[in-house]
CSV table of C-alpha atoms and ligand atoms in Angstrom, one decimal:
chain,number,residue,atom,x,y,z
A,219,MET,CA,-14.6,59.1,-27.8
A,220,PRO,CA,-17.0,56.3,-28.6
A,221,VAL,CA,-16.6,54.1,-31.7
A,222,GLU,CA,-18.6,55.6,-34.5
A,223,PRO,CA,-21.7,53.7,-35.7
A,224,GLN,CA,-21.0,50.9,-38.2
A,225,ARG,CA,-19.7,52.0,-41.6
A,226,THR,CA,-18.8,50.0,-44.6
A,227,PRO,CA,-15.1,49.3,-45.0
A,228,SER,CA,-15.0,51.3,-48.3
A,229,ARG,CA,-16.1,54.4,-46.5
A,230,ILE,CA,-13.6,54.0,-43.8
A,231,ALA,CA,-10.9,53.7,-46.4
A,232,ARG,CA,-11.4,57.2,-47.4
A,233,SER,CA,-11.7,58.6,-43.9
A,234,HIS,CA,-8.9,57.4,-41.8
A,235,GLY,CA,-5.7,55.5,-41.3
A,236,GLY,CA,-4.6,53.4,-38.3
A,237,ALA,CA,-1.7,53.1,-36.0
A,238,TYR,CA,-0.5,49.7,-34.7
A,239,VAL,CA,1.9,49.3,-31.9
A,240,HIS,CA,3.5,45.9,-31.2
A,241,LEU,CA,4.2,45.1,-27.5
A,242,PRO,CA,6.0,41.7,-27.8
A,243,PHE,CA,6.4,40.4,-24.3
A,244,CYS,CA,4.4,37.6,-22.8
A,245,PRO,CA,4.3,36.2,-19.2
A,246,TYR,CA,4.7,32.7,-20.8
A,247,VAL,CA,5.0,31.5,-24.4
A,248,CYS,CA,2.2,29.3,-25.9
A,249,PRO,CA,3.3,26.3,-27.9
A,250,TYR,CA,1.3,27.1,-31.0
A,251,CYS,CA,2.3,30.7,-31.3
A,252,ASP,CA,4.2,32.1,-34.2
A,253,PHE,CA,3.8,35.8,-33.4
A,254,ALA,CA,6.8,38.1,-32.8
A,255,LYS,CA,6.9,37.6,-29.0
A,256,TRP,CA,9.4,36.9,-26.2
A,257,PRO,CA,9.1,35.8,-22.6
A,258,LEU,CA,8.9,38.8,-20.3
A,259,ARG,CA,12.2,40.1,-19.0
A,260,ARG,CA,12.0,43.5,-17.3
A,261,SER,CA,15.3,44.8,-18.6
A,262,SER,CA,14.4,43.9,-22.2
A,263,ALA,CA,10.9,45.4,-21.7
A,264,THR,CA,12.3,48.7,-20.4
A,265,ARG,CA,14.8,49.0,-23.3
A,266,TYR,CA,12.1,48.1,-25.8
A,267,LEU,CA,9.9,50.8,-24.5
A,268,GLU,CA,12.7,53.4,-24.9
A,269,ALA,CA,13.1,52.1,-28.5
A,270,LEU,CA,9.4,52.5,-29.2
A,271,HIS,CA,9.3,56.1,-27.9
A,272,ALA,CA,12.3,56.8,-30.1
A,273,GLU,CA,10.5,55.3,-33.1
A,274,ILE,CA,7.3,57.3,-32.4
A,275,ALA,CA,9.3,60.5,-32.2
A,276,SER,CA,10.9,59.9,-35.6
A,277,ALA,CA,7.9,58.3,-37.3
A,278,PRO,CA,6.7,59.7,-40.7
A,279,ALA,CA,3.9,62.3,-40.6
A,280,PHE,CA,0.7,60.5,-40.7
A,281,GLU,CA,-2.9,60.9,-39.6
A,282,ALA,CA,-4.5,58.0,-37.7
A,283,ARG,CA,-8.0,57.7,-36.4
A,284,THR,CA,-7.6,54.4,-34.7
A,285,LEU,CA,-4.9,52.9,-32.4
A,286,PHE,CA,-4.3,49.3,-31.7
A,287,PHE,CA,-1.9,47.7,-29.2
A,288,GLY,CA,-1.2,44.1,-30.2
A,289,GLY,CA,1.3,41.6,-29.1
A,290,GLY,CA,2.6,39.6,-27.4
A,291,THR,CA,0.7,40.5,-24.4
A,292,PRO,CA,0.4,44.3,-24.2
A,293,ASN,CA,-0.8,44.2,-20.6
A,294,THR,CA,2.5,42.9,-19.4
A,295,TYR,CA,3.2,46.6,-19.4
A,296,ASP,CA,1.5,48.5,-16.6
A,297,ALA,CA,-1.4,50.8,-17.3
A,298,ALA,CA,0.6,54.0,-16.7
A,299,THR,CA,3.1,52.9,-19.4
A,300,LEU,CA,0.3,52.3,-21.9
A,301,ALA,CA,-1.2,55.6,-21.0
A,302,GLU,CA,2.1,57.4,-21.7
A,303,LEU,CA,2.3,55.6,-25.0
A,304,VAL,CA,-1.2,56.7,-25.9
A,305,ARG,CA,-0.3,60.3,-25.2
A,306,ALA,CA,2.9,60.1,-27.3
A,307,LEU,CA,1.1,58.4,-30.1
A,308,ALA,CA,-1.8,60.9,-30.1
A,309,ALA,CA,0.6,63.8,-30.1
A,310,ARG,CA,2.3,62.3,-33.2
A,311,PHE,CA,-0.7,60.9,-35.2
A,312,SER,CA,-4.0,62.2,-33.8
A,313,PRO,CA,-3.9,65.5,-31.9
A,314,ASP,CA,-7.7,65.4,-31.4
A,315,GLY,CA,-7.6,61.9,-29.9
A,316,PHE,CA,-8.2,58.5,-31.5
A,317,ALA,CA,-11.7,57.5,-32.4
A,318,GLU,CA,-11.0,53.9,-31.2
A,319,THR,CA,-8.2,52.7,-29.1
A,320,THR,CA,-7.9,48.9,-28.6
A,321,VAL,CA,-5.6,46.9,-26.3
A,322,GLU,CA,-5.2,43.2,-26.6
A,323,MET,CA,-5.2,41.6,-23.2
A,324,ASN,CA,-4.5,38.3,-21.6
A,325,PRO,CA,-7.3,37.7,-19.1
A,326,ASP,CA,-4.9,36.4,-16.3
A,327,PRO,CA,-6.2,37.9,-13.0
A,328,GLU,CA,-2.9,39.5,-12.0
A,329,LEU,CA,-2.9,41.4,-15.3
A,330,CYS,CA,-6.5,42.5,-15.2
A,331,THR,CA,-7.1,44.6,-12.1
A,332,PRO,CA,-9.6,47.3,-11.4
A,333,ALA,CA,-6.8,49.8,-11.3
A,334,THR,CA,-5.6,48.7,-14.8
A,335,PHE,CA,-9.0,49.3,-16.4
A,336,ALA,CA,-9.6,52.5,-14.6
A,337,ALA,CA,-6.2,53.8,-15.9
A,338,TYR,CA,-7.0,52.6,-19.4
A,339,ARG,CA,-10.3,54.4,-19.4
A,340,ALA,CA,-8.6,57.6,-18.2
A,341,ALA,CA,-6.1,57.3,-21.0
A,342,GLY,CA,-8.8,57.0,-23.6
A,343,ILE,CA,-8.5,53.2,-24.2
A,344,ASP,CA,-12.1,52.3,-25.1
A,345,ARG,CA,-11.9,48.8,-26.5
A,346,VAL,CA,-10.3,45.6,-25.1
A,347,SER,CA,-9.8,42.4,-27.0
A,348,PHE,CA,-9.2,39.4,-24.7
A,349,GLY,CA,-7.2,36.4,-25.8
A,350,VAL,CA,-9.6,33.8,-24.4
A,351,GLN,CA,-9.2,31.0,-27.0
A,352,SER,CA,-11.4,28.5,-25.1
A,353,PHE,CA,-13.7,28.2,-22.0
A,354,VAL,CA,-12.8,24.5,-21.6
A,355,GLU,CA,-10.1,23.9,-19.0
A,356,SER,CA,-8.5,20.9,-20.8
A,357,GLU,CA,-8.3,22.9,-24.1
A,358,LEU,CA,-6.7,25.8,-22.4
A,359,ALA,CA,-4.1,23.4,-20.9
A,360,THR,CA,-3.5,21.9,-24.4
A,361,LEU,CA,-2.9,25.4,-25.7
A,362,GLY,CA,-0.5,26.2,-22.8
A,363,ARG,CA,-2.7,29.0,-21.6
A,364,ARG,CA,-2.6,29.7,-17.9
A,365,HIS,CA,-5.8,31.6,-17.3
A,366,ALA,CA,-8.9,29.7,-16.0
A,367,PRO,CA,-12.3,29.9,-17.8
A,368,GLY,CA,-13.7,31.9,-14.9
A,369,ASP,CA,-11.0,34.6,-15.2
A,370,VAL,CA,-12.7,35.9,-18.4
A,371,GLY,CA,-16.0,36.8,-16.8
A,372,ARG,CA,-14.2,38.5,-13.9
A,373,ALA,CA,-12.1,40.6,-16.4
A,374,PHE,CA,-15.3,41.5,-18.3
A,375,ALA,CA,-17.0,42.6,-15.1
A,376,ILE,CA,-14.1,44.7,-14.0
A,377,ALA,CA,-13.7,46.4,-17.4
A,378,ARG,CA,-17.4,47.2,-17.5
A,379,ASP,CA,-17.2,48.6,-13.9
A,380,ALA,CA,-14.5,50.9,-15.2
A,381,GLY,CA,-16.7,52.1,-18.0
A,382,ILE,CA,-15.1,50.1,-20.9
A,383,ASP,CA,-17.9,48.1,-22.5
A,384,ASN,CA,-16.6,47.7,-26.1
A,385,LEU,CA,-15.2,44.2,-25.3
A,386,SER,CA,-14.1,41.5,-27.7
A,387,LEU,CA,-12.8,38.0,-27.3
A,388,ASP,CA,-10.9,35.6,-29.5
A,389,LEU,CA,-11.7,31.9,-29.7
A,390,ILE,CA,-9.8,29.1,-31.4
A,391,PHE,CA,-11.4,26.1,-33.1
A,392,GLY,CA,-9.6,23.0,-34.2
A,393,ILE,CA,-7.8,22.5,-30.8
A,394,PRO,CA,-6.6,18.9,-30.4
A,395,GLY,CA,-9.3,17.1,-28.4
A,396,GLN,CA,-12.0,19.7,-29.2
A,397,THR,CA,-15.4,18.4,-30.2
A,398,VAL,CA,-18.5,20.1,-31.6
A,399,GLU,CA,-19.9,19.8,-28.1
A,400,SER,CA,-16.9,21.4,-26.4
A,401,TRP,CA,-16.8,24.1,-29.0
A,402,ASP,CA,-20.5,24.8,-28.5
A,403,ALA,CA,-19.8,25.1,-24.7
A,404,SER,CA,-17.1,27.7,-25.4
A,405,LEU,CA,-19.4,29.7,-27.7
A,406,ALA,CA,-22.2,29.5,-25.1
A,407,ALA,CA,-19.9,30.7,-22.4
A,408,ALA,CA,-18.7,33.5,-24.6
A,409,LEU,CA,-22.2,34.6,-25.5
A,410,ALA,CA,-23.2,34.6,-21.8
A,411,LEU,CA,-20.7,37.4,-21.3
A,412,GLU,CA,-22.5,39.5,-23.9
A,413,PRO,CA,-19.4,40.7,-25.8
A,414,ALA,CA,-19.6,43.4,-28.4
A,415,HIS,CA,-17.4,41.4,-30.8
A,416,VAL,CA,-16.1,37.9,-31.2
A,417,SER,CA,-13.2,36.6,-33.4
A,418,THR,CA,-12.9,32.9,-34.2
A,419,TYR,CA,-9.7,31.5,-35.7
A,420,GLY,CA,-8.9,28.0,-36.9
A,421,LEU,CA,-5.8,26.6,-35.2
A,422,THR,CA,-2.9,26.8,-37.6
A,423,ILE,CA,0.2,24.7,-37.3
A,424,GLU,CA,3.1,27.1,-37.6
A,425,ASP,CA,6.6,25.9,-38.6
A,426,GLY,CA,9.1,26.0,-35.8
A,427,THR,CA,6.6,25.8,-33.0
A,428,PRO,CA,6.2,22.9,-30.5
A,429,PHE,CA,2.8,22.3,-32.1
A,430,ALA,CA,4.5,21.6,-35.4
A,431,GLU,CA,6.7,19.0,-33.8
A,432,TRP,CA,3.7,17.5,-32.1
A,433,PHE,CA,1.8,17.4,-35.4
A,434,ALA,CA,4.8,15.8,-37.2
A,435,ARG,CA,4.8,13.0,-34.5
A,436,THR,CA,1.1,12.6,-34.0
A,437,PRO,CA,-1.0,14.1,-36.8
A,438,GLY,CA,-4.1,12.2,-35.6
A,439,ALA,CA,-4.2,14.3,-32.5
A,440,PHE,CA,-5.2,17.3,-34.6
A,441,ALA,CA,-8.6,18.2,-36.1
A,442,THR,CA,-9.2,16.9,-39.6
A,443,ASN,CA,-10.2,19.4,-42.3
A,444,ASP,CA,-13.8,18.1,-42.1
A,445,LEU,CA,-14.0,18.7,-38.4
A,446,GLU,CA,-12.4,22.1,-38.7
A,447,ALA,CA,-15.0,23.1,-41.3
A,448,GLU,CA,-17.8,21.7,-39.1
A,449,LEU,CA,-16.5,23.8,-36.2
A,450,TYR,CA,-16.2,26.9,-38.3
A,451,ALA,CA,-19.8,26.4,-39.6
A,452,HIS,CA,-21.1,25.8,-36.1
A,453,GLY,CA,-19.4,29.0,-34.9
A,454,ILE,CA,-20.9,31.1,-37.7
A,455,ASP,CA,-24.4,29.7,-37.2
A,456,THR,CA,-24.3,30.1,-33.4
A,457,LEU,CA,-23.0,33.7,-33.5
A,458,VAL,CA,-25.3,34.8,-36.3
A,459,ARG,CA,-28.3,33.3,-34.5
A,460,ALA,CA,-27.3,35.3,-31.4
A,461,GLY,CA,-27.5,38.6,-33.4
A,462,PHE,CA,-23.9,39.0,-34.5
A,463,GLU,CA,-23.0,40.2,-38.0
A,464,HIS,CA,-20.5,38.0,-39.6
A,465,TYR,CA,-18.7,40.9,-41.1
A,466,GLU,CA,-15.3,39.4,-42.0
A,467,ILE,CA,-14.2,35.8,-42.4
A,468,SER,CA,-13.1,35.5,-38.8
A,469,ASN,CA,-14.9,38.3,-37.2
A,470,PHE,CA,-18.4,38.8,-35.7
A,471,ALA,CA,-19.8,42.0,-34.3
A,472,ARG,CA,-23.0,43.3,-32.6
A,473,PRO,CA,-24.5,46.1,-34.8
A,474,GLY,CA,-22.3,49.2,-34.6
A,475,ARG,CA,-19.5,47.3,-32.9
A,476,ARG,CA,-17.2,46.4,-35.8
A,477,CYS,CA,-13.5,46.9,-35.2
A,478,ALA,CA,-12.8,50.2,-37.0
A,479,HIS,CA,-9.1,49.6,-36.9
A,480,ASN,CA,-9.2,46.3,-38.6
A,481,ALA,CA,-11.9,47.5,-41.0
A,482,ASN,CA,-9.3,50.0,-42.3
A,483,TYR,CA,-6.9,47.1,-43.1
A,484,TRP,CA,-9.6,45.3,-45.1
A,485,ALA,CA,-10.5,48.5,-46.9
A,486,ASN,CA,-6.8,48.6,-48.0
A,487,GLY,CA,-6.4,51.8,-46.0
A,488,GLU,CA,-3.1,53.2,-44.9
A,489,TYR,CA,-1.6,52.3,-41.5
A,490,VAL,CA,1.6,52.8,-39.7
A,491,GLY,CA,3.1,50.0,-37.6
A,492,LEU,CA,5.5,50.6,-34.8
A,493,GLY,CA,7.6,48.1,-33.0
A,494,VAL,CA,9.4,44.8,-33.7
A,495,GLY,CA,7.9,42.9,-36.7
A,496,ALA,CA,5.2,45.6,-37.2
A,497,ALA,CA,3.9,46.2,-40.7
A,498,SER,CA,3.0,49.5,-42.4
A,499,TYR,CA,1.2,50.4,-45.6
A,500,LEU,CA,2.0,54.0,-46.6
A,501,ALA,CA,1.9,55.7,-49.9
A,502,GLY,CA,1.6,52.4,-51.8
A,503,VAL,CA,4.6,50.8,-50.0
A,504,ARG,CA,4.1,47.8,-47.7
A,505,SER,CA,6.9,47.4,-45.2
A,506,THR,CA,7.6,45.1,-42.3
A,507,HIS,CA,10.1,45.7,-39.5
A,508,VAL,CA,12.7,43.1,-38.7
A,509,ARG,CA,11.4,40.4,-36.3
A,510,GLU,CA,14.6,40.3,-34.3
A,511,LEU,CA,14.2,42.0,-31.0
A,512,ASP,CA,17.8,43.3,-30.6
A,513,ALA,CA,18.1,44.4,-34.2
A,514,TYR,CA,14.9,46.4,-33.8
A,515,VAL,CA,15.8,48.0,-30.5
A,516,ASP,CA,19.3,48.9,-31.5
A,517,ALA,CA,18.1,50.5,-34.8
A,518,ALA,CA,15.3,52.5,-33.1
A,519,LEU,CA,17.6,53.8,-30.3
A,520,ALA,CA,20.1,54.8,-32.9
A,521,GLY,CA,17.5,56.9,-34.6
A,522,GLY,CA,16.6,54.4,-37.4
A,523,PRO,CA,16.1,53.4,-40.1
A,524,ILE,CA,14.6,50.1,-38.8
A,525,PRO,CA,15.8,47.1,-40.9
A,526,GLY,CA,13.2,45.1,-42.6
A,527,GLU,CA,11.5,44.4,-45.9
A,528,SER,CA,9.5,46.7,-48.1
A,529,GLU,CA,7.7,46.4,-51.4
A,530,ARG,CA,5.9,48.9,-53.6
A,531,LEU,CA,2.5,47.4,-54.6
A,532,GLU,CA,1.9,48.3,-58.2
A,533,GLY,CA,-0.2,47.0,-61.1
A,534,ALA,CA,-1.7,43.6,-60.7
A,535,ALA,CA,-0.1,43.1,-57.2
A,536,ARG,CA,-1.9,46.3,-56.0
A,537,LEU,CA,-5.2,45.2,-57.4
A,538,GLY,CA,-4.9,41.6,-56.1
A,539,GLU,CA,-4.2,42.9,-52.6
A,540,ALA,CA,-7.3,45.2,-52.7
A,541,ALA,CA,-9.4,42.3,-54.1
A,542,MET,CA,-8.2,39.9,-51.5
A,543,LEU,CA,-8.9,42.3,-48.6
A,544,GLY,CA,-12.3,43.3,-49.9
A,545,LEU,CA,-13.4,39.7,-50.4
A,546,ARG,CA,-12.7,39.0,-46.7
A,547,THR,CA,-15.6,41.3,-45.8
A,548,ALA,CA,-19.3,40.7,-45.8
A,549,GLU,CA,-19.8,43.5,-48.2
A,550,GLY,CA,-17.2,42.2,-50.6
A,551,VAL,CA,-15.6,44.3,-53.3
A,552,ASP,CA,-17.6,47.4,-54.2
A,553,ILE,CA,-17.3,47.6,-58.0
A,554,ALA,CA,-17.8,51.3,-58.4
A,555,ALA,CA,-15.4,52.2,-55.6
A,556,PHE,CA,-12.8,49.8,-57.0
A,557,ALA,CA,-13.1,51.5,-60.4
A,558,GLU,CA,-12.9,54.9,-58.9
A,559,ARG,CA,-9.8,54.2,-56.7
A,560,TYR,CA,-7.8,51.9,-59.1
A,561,GLY,CA,-9.1,52.9,-62.5
A,562,VAL,CA,-9.9,49.3,-63.4
A,563,ASP,CA,-13.2,47.5,-64.1
A,564,PHE,CA,-13.2,44.6,-61.7
A,565,HIS,CA,-15.4,42.4,-63.8
A,566,ASP,CA,-13.3,42.9,-66.9
A,567,PHE,CA,-9.9,42.5,-65.3
A,568,TYR,CA,-10.8,39.4,-63.3
A,569,ARG,CA,-13.1,37.8,-65.8
A,570,PRO,CA,-11.3,34.4,-66.0
A,571,VAL,CA,-11.0,34.1,-62.2
A,572,LEU,CA,-14.6,35.2,-61.7
A,573,THR,CA,-15.8,32.6,-64.2
A,574,GLU,CA,-13.9,29.8,-62.5
A,575,MET,CA,-14.9,30.8,-59.0
A,576,ARG,CA,-18.6,31.2,-59.9
A,577,ALA,CA,-18.6,27.8,-61.4
A,578,MET,CA,-17.2,26.5,-58.1
A,579,GLY,CA,-19.8,28.3,-56.2
A,580,THR,CA,-17.3,30.3,-54.1
A,581,ILE,CA,-18.1,33.8,-55.5
A,582,ASP,CA,-21.3,35.7,-55.8
A,583,ALA,CA,-20.9,38.5,-58.4
A,584,THR,CA,-23.4,41.1,-59.2
A,585,SER,CA,-23.0,44.4,-61.1
A,586,SER,CA,-22.4,46.3,-57.9
A,587,HIS,CA,-20.5,43.8,-55.6
A,588,VAL,CA,-18.4,40.7,-55.7
A,589,ARG,CA,-18.5,38.6,-52.5
A,590,LEU,CA,-17.5,35.3,-51.1
A,591,THR,CA,-20.5,32.9,-50.9
A,592,ARG,CA,-20.9,30.9,-47.7
A,593,ARG,CA,-19.1,28.0,-49.4
A,594,GLY,CA,-16.3,30.5,-50.4
A,595,ARG,CA,-15.7,31.4,-46.8
A,596,PHE,CA,-14.6,27.9,-46.1
A,597,VAL,CA,-11.9,28.0,-48.8
A,598,ALA,CA,-11.2,31.8,-48.5
A,599,ASN,CA,-7.5,31.4,-48.7
A,600,ASP,CA,-7.7,29.6,-52.0
A,601,VAL,CA,-10.2,32.0,-53.5
A,602,CYS,CA,-8.4,35.1,-52.4
A,603,GLY,CA,-5.1,33.5,-53.6
A,604,ALA,CA,-6.5,33.2,-57.1
A,605,PHE,CA,-7.1,37.0,-57.2
A,606,VAL,CA,-3.7,37.8,-55.6
A,607,GLY,CA,-1.9,35.5,-58.1
A,608,PHE,CA,-3.8,36.8,-61.2
A,609,ALA,CA,-1.5,38.9,-63.4
A,610,GLY,CA,-4.1,40.0,-65.9
B,85,SF4,S1,0.0,35.0,-25.1
B,85,SF4,FE1,-0.5,35.3,-27.3
B,85,SF4,S2,1.3,36.3,-28.2
B,85,SF4,FE2,1.9,35.4,-26.2
B,85,SF4,S3,2.7,33.4,-26.6
B,85,SF4,FE3,0.6,33.1,-26.2
B,85,SF4,S4,-0.5,33.3,-28.2
B,85,SF4,FE4,1.6,34.1,-28.4
């Protein structure tokens, strides 16, 4: 089924939930990555798959309209395996089929074959998000990525030949050695492929990664805050000029091509997460599965429960979460919808925060919506943090 035409996140919140499945194996491990991922070992991957099917079979009753396979590198599993997972997940969460099914893919040629995309299409997978990161060879080498810039265009062509045209790609800015010119070259190469959707992420230095050690030794190798802001601004201007909507802090879409699955997160909608490290938000409780592979697999194969953390979001914490998520979007917080859903007047409750943020020029508040300004998008974590931390 095709993705429905663009809707505002607040409408999506009332209409559907999402299912997320974490497939944590990668053909190699990138030195900046802090995701729950492990280098591919066939025996572990097979056992993990059994655990996942066991978790799906015993998952709580829940209705999902969108499905998202993230990782890791989901396409380390063959297409038939993913197709079987889609069938099992649909049977459990969406008997009429998902309205949007996304797979994150690494564009390495051996993982992106015509047979792969044909099988995806047959299984109902209608959206692919490629982890491209850069179109500059030296930057890919710095990031430890093994695909070549040309692999991306090849993967796009094969996917389109198979009938999958809802294609997204991720790019990273702030890579050591990156300049405005090389970032511009990556953006131009991305636009030449005419993707439906682009995500741009600033490089973050995550504790415990090889990049964190490199940063500790040689901080001057990394982009300054000023350069990172310049790169972010250049990305926004370039993509918006090319006709993309900047619909969330890091995300840009052609009209009608927003990611419905992620829009549900930003609308504070419910979702079920399956797999190691996966997060769920159901009936007001946010929970996260343990990030240790064996602990997850053993618990799932034993019939659960899966160890992890959970927290019931109530009171100011619940409001702060909703405010933070809404502010990430272009539409911002819909004041009437917020009052209807949470029984709270946003302007009254957050008056001190709004006064401070307006004075700083980071928030634009009208009687109907509260949004980040362009300036606010550059310091979004601080602005959103002020709402999350406000106790009333
Ligand atoms: S391919 Fe993605 S998930 Fe895997 S190590 Fe690299 S960045 Fe992390």
